[in-house]
Coordinates of C-alpha atoms in Angstrom, one line a residue:
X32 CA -21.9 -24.6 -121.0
X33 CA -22.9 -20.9 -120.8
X34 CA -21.9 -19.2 -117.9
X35 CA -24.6 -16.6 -116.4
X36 CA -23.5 -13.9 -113.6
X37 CA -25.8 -14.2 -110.7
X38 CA -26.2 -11.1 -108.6
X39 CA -28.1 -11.0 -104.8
X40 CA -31.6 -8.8 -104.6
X41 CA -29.5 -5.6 -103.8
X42 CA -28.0 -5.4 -107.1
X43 CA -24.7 -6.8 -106.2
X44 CA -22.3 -9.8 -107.8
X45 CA -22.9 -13.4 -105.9
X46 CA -21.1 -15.6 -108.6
X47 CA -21.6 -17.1 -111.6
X48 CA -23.3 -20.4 -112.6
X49 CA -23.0 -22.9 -115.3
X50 CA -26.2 -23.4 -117.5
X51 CA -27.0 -25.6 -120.5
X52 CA -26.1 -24.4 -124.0
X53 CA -29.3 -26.1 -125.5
X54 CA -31.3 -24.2 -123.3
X55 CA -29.4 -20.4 -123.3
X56 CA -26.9 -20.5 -126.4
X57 CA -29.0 -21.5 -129.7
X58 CA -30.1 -19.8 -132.4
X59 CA -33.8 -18.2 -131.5
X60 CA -36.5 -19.7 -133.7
X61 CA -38.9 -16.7 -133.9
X62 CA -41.5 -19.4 -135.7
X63 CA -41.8 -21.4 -133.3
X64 CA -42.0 -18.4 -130.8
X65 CA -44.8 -16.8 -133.0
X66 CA -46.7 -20.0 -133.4
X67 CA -46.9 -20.8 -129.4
X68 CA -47.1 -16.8 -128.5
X69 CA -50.3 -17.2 -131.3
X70 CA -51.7 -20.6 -129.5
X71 CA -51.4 -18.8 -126.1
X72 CA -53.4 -15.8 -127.1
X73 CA -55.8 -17.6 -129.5
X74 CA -56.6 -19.7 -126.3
X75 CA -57.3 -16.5 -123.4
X76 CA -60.0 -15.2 -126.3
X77 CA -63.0 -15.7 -124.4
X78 CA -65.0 -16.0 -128.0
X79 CA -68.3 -15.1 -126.3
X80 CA -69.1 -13.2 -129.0
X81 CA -73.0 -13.9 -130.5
X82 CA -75.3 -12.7 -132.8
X83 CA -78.9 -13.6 -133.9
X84 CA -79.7 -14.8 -137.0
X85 CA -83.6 -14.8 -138.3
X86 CA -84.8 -18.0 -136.7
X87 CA -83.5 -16.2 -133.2
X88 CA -84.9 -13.0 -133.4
X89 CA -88.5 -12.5 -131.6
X90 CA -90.9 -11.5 -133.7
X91 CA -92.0 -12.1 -137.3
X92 CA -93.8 -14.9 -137.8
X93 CA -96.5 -13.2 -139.8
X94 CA -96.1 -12.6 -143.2
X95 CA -96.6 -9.0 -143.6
X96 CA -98.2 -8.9 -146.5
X97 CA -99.6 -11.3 -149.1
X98 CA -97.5 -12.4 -151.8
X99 CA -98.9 -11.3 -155.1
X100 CA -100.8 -8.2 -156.2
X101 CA -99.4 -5.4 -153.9
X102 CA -97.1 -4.0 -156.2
X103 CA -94.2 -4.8 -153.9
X104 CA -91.0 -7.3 -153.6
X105 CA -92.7 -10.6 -151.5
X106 CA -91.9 -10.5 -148.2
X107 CA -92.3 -13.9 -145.7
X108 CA -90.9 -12.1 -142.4
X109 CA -89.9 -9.0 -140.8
X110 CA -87.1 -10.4 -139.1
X111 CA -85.5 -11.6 -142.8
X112 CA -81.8 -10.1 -142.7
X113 CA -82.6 -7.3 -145.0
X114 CA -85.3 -5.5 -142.1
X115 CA -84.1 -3.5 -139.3
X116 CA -84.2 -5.3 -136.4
X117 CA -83.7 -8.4 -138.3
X118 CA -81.1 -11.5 -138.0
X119 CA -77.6 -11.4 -139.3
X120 CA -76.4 -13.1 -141.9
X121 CA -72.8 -15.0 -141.1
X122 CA -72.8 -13.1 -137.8
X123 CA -70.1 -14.1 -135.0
X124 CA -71.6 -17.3 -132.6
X125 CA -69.5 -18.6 -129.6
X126 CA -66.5 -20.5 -130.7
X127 CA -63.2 -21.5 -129.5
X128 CA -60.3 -19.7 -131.2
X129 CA -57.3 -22.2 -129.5
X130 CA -55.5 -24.4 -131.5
X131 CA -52.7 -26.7 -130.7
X132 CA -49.2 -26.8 -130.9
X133 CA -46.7 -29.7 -130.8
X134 CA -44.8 -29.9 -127.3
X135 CA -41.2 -29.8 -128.8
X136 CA -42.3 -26.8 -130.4
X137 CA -43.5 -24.8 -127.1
X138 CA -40.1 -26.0 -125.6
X139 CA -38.4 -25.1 -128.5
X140 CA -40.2 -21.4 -128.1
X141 CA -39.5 -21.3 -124.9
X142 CA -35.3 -22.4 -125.6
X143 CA -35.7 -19.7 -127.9
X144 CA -36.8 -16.7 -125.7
X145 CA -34.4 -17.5 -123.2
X146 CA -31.3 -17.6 -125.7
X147 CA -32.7 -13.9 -127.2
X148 CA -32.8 -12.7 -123.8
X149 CA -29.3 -14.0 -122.4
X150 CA -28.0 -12.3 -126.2
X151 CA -29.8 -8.9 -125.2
X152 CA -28.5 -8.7 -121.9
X153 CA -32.3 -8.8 -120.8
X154 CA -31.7 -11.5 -118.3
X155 CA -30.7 -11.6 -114.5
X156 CA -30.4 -14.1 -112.3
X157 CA -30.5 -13.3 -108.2
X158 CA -29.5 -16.1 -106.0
X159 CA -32.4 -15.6 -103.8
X160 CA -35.2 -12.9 -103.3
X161 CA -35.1 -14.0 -99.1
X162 CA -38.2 -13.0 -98.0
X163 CA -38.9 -13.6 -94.6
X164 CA -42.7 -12.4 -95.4
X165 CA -44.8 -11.0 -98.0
X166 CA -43.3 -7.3 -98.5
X167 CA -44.2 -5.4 -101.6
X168 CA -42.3 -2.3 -100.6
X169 CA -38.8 -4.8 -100.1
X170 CA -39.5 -6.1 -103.7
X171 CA -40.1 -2.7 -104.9
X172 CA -36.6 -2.0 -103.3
X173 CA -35.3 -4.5 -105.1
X174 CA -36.4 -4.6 -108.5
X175 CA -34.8 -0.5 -108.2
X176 CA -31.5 -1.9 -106.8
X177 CA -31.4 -4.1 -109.9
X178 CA -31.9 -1.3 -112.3
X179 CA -35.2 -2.3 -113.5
X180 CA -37.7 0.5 -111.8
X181 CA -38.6 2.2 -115.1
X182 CA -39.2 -1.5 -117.1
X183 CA -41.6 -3.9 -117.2
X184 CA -40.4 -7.3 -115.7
X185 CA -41.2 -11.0 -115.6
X186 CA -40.0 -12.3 -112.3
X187 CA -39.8 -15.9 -111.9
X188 CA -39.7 -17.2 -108.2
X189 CA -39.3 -20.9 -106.5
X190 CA -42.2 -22.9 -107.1
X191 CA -42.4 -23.0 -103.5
X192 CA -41.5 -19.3 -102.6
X193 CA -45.1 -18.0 -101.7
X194 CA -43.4 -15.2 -99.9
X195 CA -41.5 -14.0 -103.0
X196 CA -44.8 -14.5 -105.2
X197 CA -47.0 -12.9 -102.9
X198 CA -44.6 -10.0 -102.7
X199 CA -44.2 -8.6 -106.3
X200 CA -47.6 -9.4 -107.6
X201 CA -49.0 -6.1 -106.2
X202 CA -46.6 -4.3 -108.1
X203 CA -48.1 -3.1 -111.5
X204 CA -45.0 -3.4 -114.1
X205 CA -44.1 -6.8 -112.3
X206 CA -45.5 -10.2 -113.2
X207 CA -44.8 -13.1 -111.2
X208 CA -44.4 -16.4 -112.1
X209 CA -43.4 -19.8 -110.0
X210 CA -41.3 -22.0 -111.8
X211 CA -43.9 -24.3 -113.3
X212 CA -46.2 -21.3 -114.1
X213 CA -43.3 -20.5 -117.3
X214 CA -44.5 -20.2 -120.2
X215 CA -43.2 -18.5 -123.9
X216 CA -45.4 -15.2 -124.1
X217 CA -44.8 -14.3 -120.6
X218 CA -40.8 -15.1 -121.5
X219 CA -40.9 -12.1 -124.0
X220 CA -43.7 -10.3 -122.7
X221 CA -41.9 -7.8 -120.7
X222 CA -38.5 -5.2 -121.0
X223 CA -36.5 -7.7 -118.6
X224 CA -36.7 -11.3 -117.0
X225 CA -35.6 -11.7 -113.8
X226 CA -35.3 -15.5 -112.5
X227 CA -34.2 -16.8 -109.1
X228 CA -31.2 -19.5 -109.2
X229 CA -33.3 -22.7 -108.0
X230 CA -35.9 -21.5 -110.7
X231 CA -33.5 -21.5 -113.2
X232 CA -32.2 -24.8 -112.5
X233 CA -35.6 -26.4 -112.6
X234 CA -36.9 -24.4 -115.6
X235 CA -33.1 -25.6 -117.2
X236 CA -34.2 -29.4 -116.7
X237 CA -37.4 -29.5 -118.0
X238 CA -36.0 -27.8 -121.0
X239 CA -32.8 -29.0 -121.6

């Protein structure tokens, strides 16, 4: 089993806890991390993108001249790709870019990110944010007091700790996350991951 320190939300030592080596000791698969950080991204792409090719493009149904005798190349449309202000040829049109990805592979990502950050010292547990109410200027406090003011941090909270949610997501370098909410990219996507104790332990059984 590995053994993680925990600290409190003032930066201090509250213990240590025991956590699965499947989940925080293996060997990091980047491929499987690329290929689900890839599906993740692929899948936000709004792929709205859209173009008009002849058929779409107002205009042109007269043929502009006739075909023989005029000395010129025949023509059968001004809005033919070759005019200006004609169609495109093999233009974008709306599409989906996601594609999938097996599960054991996004929980094999996910295994993976958390070992690399454990290995680079890039992770911290706190035993519990205790937020009576939503206060962005406490969690500001306390992402300082754990020596993280000048990175950008994941936080992950209780998936039942509005209070804790509610408090750091008005703080630009933070992102929060509830414990369902985790996901690969957002694993890696930041200089240091900060997760509460009763996050980690549920976040450790779906994984493990």
């Amino acid at each position: 089993m590995a053994t993680l320190n925990v600290k409190d939300f003032s930066g201090g030592a509250a213990g240590t806890m025991k956590a699965a080596d499947a989940v925080f000791k293996i060997e990091p698969n980047t491929f499987a991390l690329h290929q689900v950080v890839r599906s993740q991204l692929a899948g936000a792409r709004a792929g709205t993108h859209s173009t008009k090719t002849r058929s779409m493009v107002r205009g042109g149904g007269k043929k502009p001249w006739r075909q023989k005798g005029t000395g010129r190349a025949r023509q059968g449309t001004i809005r033919a790709p070759q005019w200006k202000g004609g169609g495109v040829v093999f233009g974008p049109h709306p599409r989906s870019y996601a594609f999938p990805v097996n599960n054991k592979v996004v929980k094999l990502a996910m295994r993976s990110a958390l070992s690399a950050k454990l290995a680079e010292k890039a992770l911290i547990v706190v035993d519990d944010f205790k937020f009576d109410a939503p206060s962005t200027k406490a969690a500001a406090a306390g992402i300082k007091a754990l020596g993280l003011a000048d990175k950008k941090v994941t936080v992950v909270v209780g998936s039942e700790d509005d209070n804790a949610y509610l408090s750091f997501r008005n703080l630009a370098w933070v992102r929060p996350l509830f414990a369902f909410e985790v996901n690969a990219y957002d694993l890696v996507d930041n200089g240091a991951l900060v997760i509460a104790k009763e996050a980690l332990g549920f976040i450790e059984e779906v994984l493990a």
